[in-house]
Coordinates of C-alpha atoms and ligand atoms in Angstrom, one line a residue:
X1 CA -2.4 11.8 5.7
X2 CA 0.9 11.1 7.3
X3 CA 3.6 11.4 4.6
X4 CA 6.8 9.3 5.9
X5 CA 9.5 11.5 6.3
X6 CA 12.9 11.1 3.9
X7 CA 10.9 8.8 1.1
X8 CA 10.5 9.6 -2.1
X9 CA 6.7 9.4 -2.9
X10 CA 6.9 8.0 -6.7
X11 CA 4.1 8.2 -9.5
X12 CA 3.9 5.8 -11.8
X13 CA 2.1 7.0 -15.4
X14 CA 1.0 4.0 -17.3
X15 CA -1.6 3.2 -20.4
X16 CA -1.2 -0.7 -20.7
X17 CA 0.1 -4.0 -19.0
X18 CA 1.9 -2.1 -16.4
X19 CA 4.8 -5.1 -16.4
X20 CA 7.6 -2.3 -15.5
X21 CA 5.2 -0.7 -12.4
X22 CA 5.2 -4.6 -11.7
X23 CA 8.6 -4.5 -11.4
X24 CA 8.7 -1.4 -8.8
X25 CA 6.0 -2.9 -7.2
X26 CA 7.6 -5.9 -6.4
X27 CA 10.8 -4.2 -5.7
X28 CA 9.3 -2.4 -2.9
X29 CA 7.5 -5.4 -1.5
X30 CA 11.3 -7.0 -1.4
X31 CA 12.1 -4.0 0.5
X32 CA 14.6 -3.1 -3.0
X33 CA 13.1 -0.1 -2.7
X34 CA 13.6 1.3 1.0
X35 CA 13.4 5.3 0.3
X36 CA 11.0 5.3 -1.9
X37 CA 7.2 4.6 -2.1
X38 CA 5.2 4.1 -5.4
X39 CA 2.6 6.3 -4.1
X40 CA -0.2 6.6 -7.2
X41 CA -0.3 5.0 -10.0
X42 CA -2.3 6.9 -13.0
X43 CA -3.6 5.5 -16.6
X44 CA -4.9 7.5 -19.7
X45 CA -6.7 4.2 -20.1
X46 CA -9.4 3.3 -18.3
X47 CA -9.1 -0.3 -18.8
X48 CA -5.3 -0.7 -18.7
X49 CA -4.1 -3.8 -16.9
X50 CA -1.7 -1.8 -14.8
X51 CA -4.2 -0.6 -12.6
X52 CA -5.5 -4.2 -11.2
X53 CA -1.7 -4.7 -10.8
X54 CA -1.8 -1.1 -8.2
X55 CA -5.1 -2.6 -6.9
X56 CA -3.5 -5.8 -6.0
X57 CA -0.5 -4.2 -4.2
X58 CA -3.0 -1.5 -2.7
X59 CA -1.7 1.2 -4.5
X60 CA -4.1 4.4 -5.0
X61 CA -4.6 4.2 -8.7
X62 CA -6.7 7.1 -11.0
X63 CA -7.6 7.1 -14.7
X64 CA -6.9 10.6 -15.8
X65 CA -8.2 11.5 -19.4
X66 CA -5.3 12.6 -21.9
X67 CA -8.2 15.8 -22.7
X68 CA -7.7 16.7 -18.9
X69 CA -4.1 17.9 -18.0
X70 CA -5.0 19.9 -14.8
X71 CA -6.7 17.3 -13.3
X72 CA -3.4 15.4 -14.1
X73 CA -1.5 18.5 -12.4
X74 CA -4.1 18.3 -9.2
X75 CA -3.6 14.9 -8.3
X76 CA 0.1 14.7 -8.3
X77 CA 0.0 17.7 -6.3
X78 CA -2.7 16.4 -4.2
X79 CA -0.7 13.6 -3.4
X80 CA 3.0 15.2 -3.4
X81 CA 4.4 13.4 -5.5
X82 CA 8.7 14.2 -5.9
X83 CA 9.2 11.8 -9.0
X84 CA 6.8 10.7 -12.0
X85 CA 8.0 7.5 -13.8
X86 CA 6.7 7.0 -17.3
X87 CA 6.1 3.2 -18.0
X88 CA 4.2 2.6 -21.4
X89 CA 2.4 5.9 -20.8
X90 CA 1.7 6.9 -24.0
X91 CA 0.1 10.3 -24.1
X92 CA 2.2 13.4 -24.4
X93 CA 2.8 15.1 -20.9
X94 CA 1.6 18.4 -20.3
X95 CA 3.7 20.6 -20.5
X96 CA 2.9 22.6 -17.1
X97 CA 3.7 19.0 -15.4
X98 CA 6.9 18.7 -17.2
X99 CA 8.0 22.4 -16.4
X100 CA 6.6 21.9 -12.4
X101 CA 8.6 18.4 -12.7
X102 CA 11.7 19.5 -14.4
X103 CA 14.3 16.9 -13.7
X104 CA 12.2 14.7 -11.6
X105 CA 9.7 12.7 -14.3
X106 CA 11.4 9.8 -16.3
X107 CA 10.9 7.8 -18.8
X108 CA 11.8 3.9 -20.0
X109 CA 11.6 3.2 -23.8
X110 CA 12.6 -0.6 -25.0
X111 CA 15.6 1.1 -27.3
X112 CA 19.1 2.8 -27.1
X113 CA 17.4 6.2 -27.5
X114 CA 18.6 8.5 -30.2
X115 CA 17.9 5.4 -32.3
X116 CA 14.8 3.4 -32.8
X117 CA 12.7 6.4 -30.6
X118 CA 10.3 9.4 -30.9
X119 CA 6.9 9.8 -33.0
X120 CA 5.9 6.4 -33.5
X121 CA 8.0 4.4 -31.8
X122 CA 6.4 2.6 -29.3
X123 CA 5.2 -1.0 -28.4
X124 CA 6.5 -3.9 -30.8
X125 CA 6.8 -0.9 -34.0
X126 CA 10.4 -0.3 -31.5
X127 CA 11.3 -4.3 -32.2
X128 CA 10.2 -4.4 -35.6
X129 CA 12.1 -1.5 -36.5
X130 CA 15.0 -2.7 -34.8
X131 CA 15.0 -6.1 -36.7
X132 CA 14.6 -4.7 -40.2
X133 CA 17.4 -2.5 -39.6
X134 CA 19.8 -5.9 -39.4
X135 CA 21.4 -4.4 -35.6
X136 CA 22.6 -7.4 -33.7
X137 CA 22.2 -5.2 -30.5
X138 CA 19.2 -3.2 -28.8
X139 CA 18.7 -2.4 -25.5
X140 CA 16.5 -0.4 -22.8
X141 CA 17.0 3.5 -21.8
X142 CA 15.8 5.4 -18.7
X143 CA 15.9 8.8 -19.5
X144 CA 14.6 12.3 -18.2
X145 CA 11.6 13.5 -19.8
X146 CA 11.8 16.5 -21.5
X147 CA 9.3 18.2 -24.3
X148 CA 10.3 16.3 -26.4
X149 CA 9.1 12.8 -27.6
X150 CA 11.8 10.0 -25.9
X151 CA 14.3 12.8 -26.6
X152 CA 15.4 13.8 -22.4
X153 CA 18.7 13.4 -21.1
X154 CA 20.1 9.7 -20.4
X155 CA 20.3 8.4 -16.6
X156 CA 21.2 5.1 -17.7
X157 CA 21.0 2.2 -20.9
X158 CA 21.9 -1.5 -20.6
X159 CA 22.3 -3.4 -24.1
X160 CA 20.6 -6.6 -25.2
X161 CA 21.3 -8.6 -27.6
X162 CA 19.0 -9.6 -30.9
X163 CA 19.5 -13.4 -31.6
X164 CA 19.1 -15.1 -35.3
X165 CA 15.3 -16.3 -35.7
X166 CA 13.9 -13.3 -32.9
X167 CA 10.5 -12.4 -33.7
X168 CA 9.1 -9.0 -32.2
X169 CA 7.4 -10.4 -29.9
X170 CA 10.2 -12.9 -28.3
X171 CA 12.6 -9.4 -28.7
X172 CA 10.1 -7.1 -26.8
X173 CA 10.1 -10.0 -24.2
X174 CA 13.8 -10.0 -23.9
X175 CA 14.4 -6.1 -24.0
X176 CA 11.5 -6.1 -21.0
X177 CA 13.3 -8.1 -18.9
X178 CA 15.9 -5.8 -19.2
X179 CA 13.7 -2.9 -18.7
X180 CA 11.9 -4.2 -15.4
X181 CA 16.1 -4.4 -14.1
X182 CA 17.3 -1.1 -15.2
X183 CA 14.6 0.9 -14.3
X184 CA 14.4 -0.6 -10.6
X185 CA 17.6 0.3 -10.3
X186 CA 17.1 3.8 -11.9
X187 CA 14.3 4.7 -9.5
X188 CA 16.3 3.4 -6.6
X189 CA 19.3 5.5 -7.1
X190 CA 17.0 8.4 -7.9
X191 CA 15.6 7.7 -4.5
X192 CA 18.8 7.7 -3.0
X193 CA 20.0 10.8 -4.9
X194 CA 22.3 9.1 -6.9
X195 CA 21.7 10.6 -10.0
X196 CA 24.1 13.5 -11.2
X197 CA 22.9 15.8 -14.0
X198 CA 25.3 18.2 -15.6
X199 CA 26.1 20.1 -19.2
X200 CA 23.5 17.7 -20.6
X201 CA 24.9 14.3 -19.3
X202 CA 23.5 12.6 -16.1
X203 CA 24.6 9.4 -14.5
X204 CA 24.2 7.1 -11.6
X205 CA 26.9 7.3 -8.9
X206 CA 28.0 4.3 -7.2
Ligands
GRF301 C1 7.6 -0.9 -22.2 O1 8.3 -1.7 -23.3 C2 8.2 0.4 -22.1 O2 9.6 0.5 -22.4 C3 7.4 1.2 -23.2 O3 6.1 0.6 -23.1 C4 6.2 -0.7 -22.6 C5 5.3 -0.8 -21.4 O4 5.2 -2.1 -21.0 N1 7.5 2.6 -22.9 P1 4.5 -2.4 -19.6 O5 3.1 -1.8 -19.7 O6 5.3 -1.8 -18.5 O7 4.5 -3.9 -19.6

């Protein structure tokens, strides 16, 4: 199978809706997205709605059992993949594809990770948390993926703001909006290696 030369072949790891891989999806359709090519998508789920959504755009798609890491490790080798993207997945990576992925798997969580993140912290529990604690700001991270749970090193955040009267669910609409942005924009510097990682920090160049 021909591999185009210079792009960066992208999977994206999802359990649910698959909104986000919707949003690199429709990024590269727009041609938002010209070195890089969302090459497999793969769900712990086998009935996740993300994977109609890779149907749809003719993406090769794979449900991949959380009890079966190597066959998680084959098929991103299979299919050389250079950068995983974490969207909603929400079983723990192995670690063998973390360490054989180091500094090239990312992950979006609807919060401004340290707070509202880790164990427990996923879905609308994120919004509901974030409204008891009286903040009148939240936001969306991209962040490297480490062995830790939503604990990697920043790329990039973008704030968003909670309004009098927000539910979770019209929060968690807001934040994703934000999300779908930030991380299209995060893969596509990634693709165009304009991410800088250094003492701990990283950050998107210009
Ligand atoms: C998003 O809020 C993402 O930040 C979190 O899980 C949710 C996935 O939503 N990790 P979708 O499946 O991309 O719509």
């Amino acid at each position: 199978m021909g591999f185009e030369k210079g792009i960066t072949r992208i999977a994206v790891l999802i359990s649910g809706g698959g909104t986000n891989l919707q949003a690199l999806l429709d990024a590269q359709a727009g041609g938002r997205l010209p070195r890089g090519r969302v090459a497999l998508v793969v769900s712990d789920r086998k009935n996740a709605g993300g994977l109609a959504r890779a149907a749809k755009a003719g993406v090769a798609s794979a449900f991949v059992s959380r009890k079966d890491p190597g066959r998680l490790v084959e098929i991103l080798r299979e299919r050389q993949i250079d950068l995983i993207v974490l969207a909603g997945y929400l079983s723990i990576l192995p670690g063998e594809v973390i360490a054989s992925f180091r500094g090239r798997v990312i992950n979006i969580h609807p919060a401004l990770t340290p707070l509202f993140s880790g164990m427990g912290f996923y879905g609308l529990k994120v919004h509901e948390a974030v409204l008891a604690s009286g903040m009148k700001v939240t936001g969306a991270t991209v962040h490297f993926v480490d062995e830790g749970v939503d604990t990697g090193t920043i790329i990039a955040q973008r704030p968003v703001p909670v309004l009098d009267g927000d539910t979770p669910e019209i929060l968690q609409a807001r934040v994703l909006e934000t999300e779908h942005a930030l991380l299209t924009d995060c893969v596509k510097a990634l693709t165009e290696c304009r991410v800088r990682a250094k003492n701990g920090k990283a950050w998107v160049e210009e």
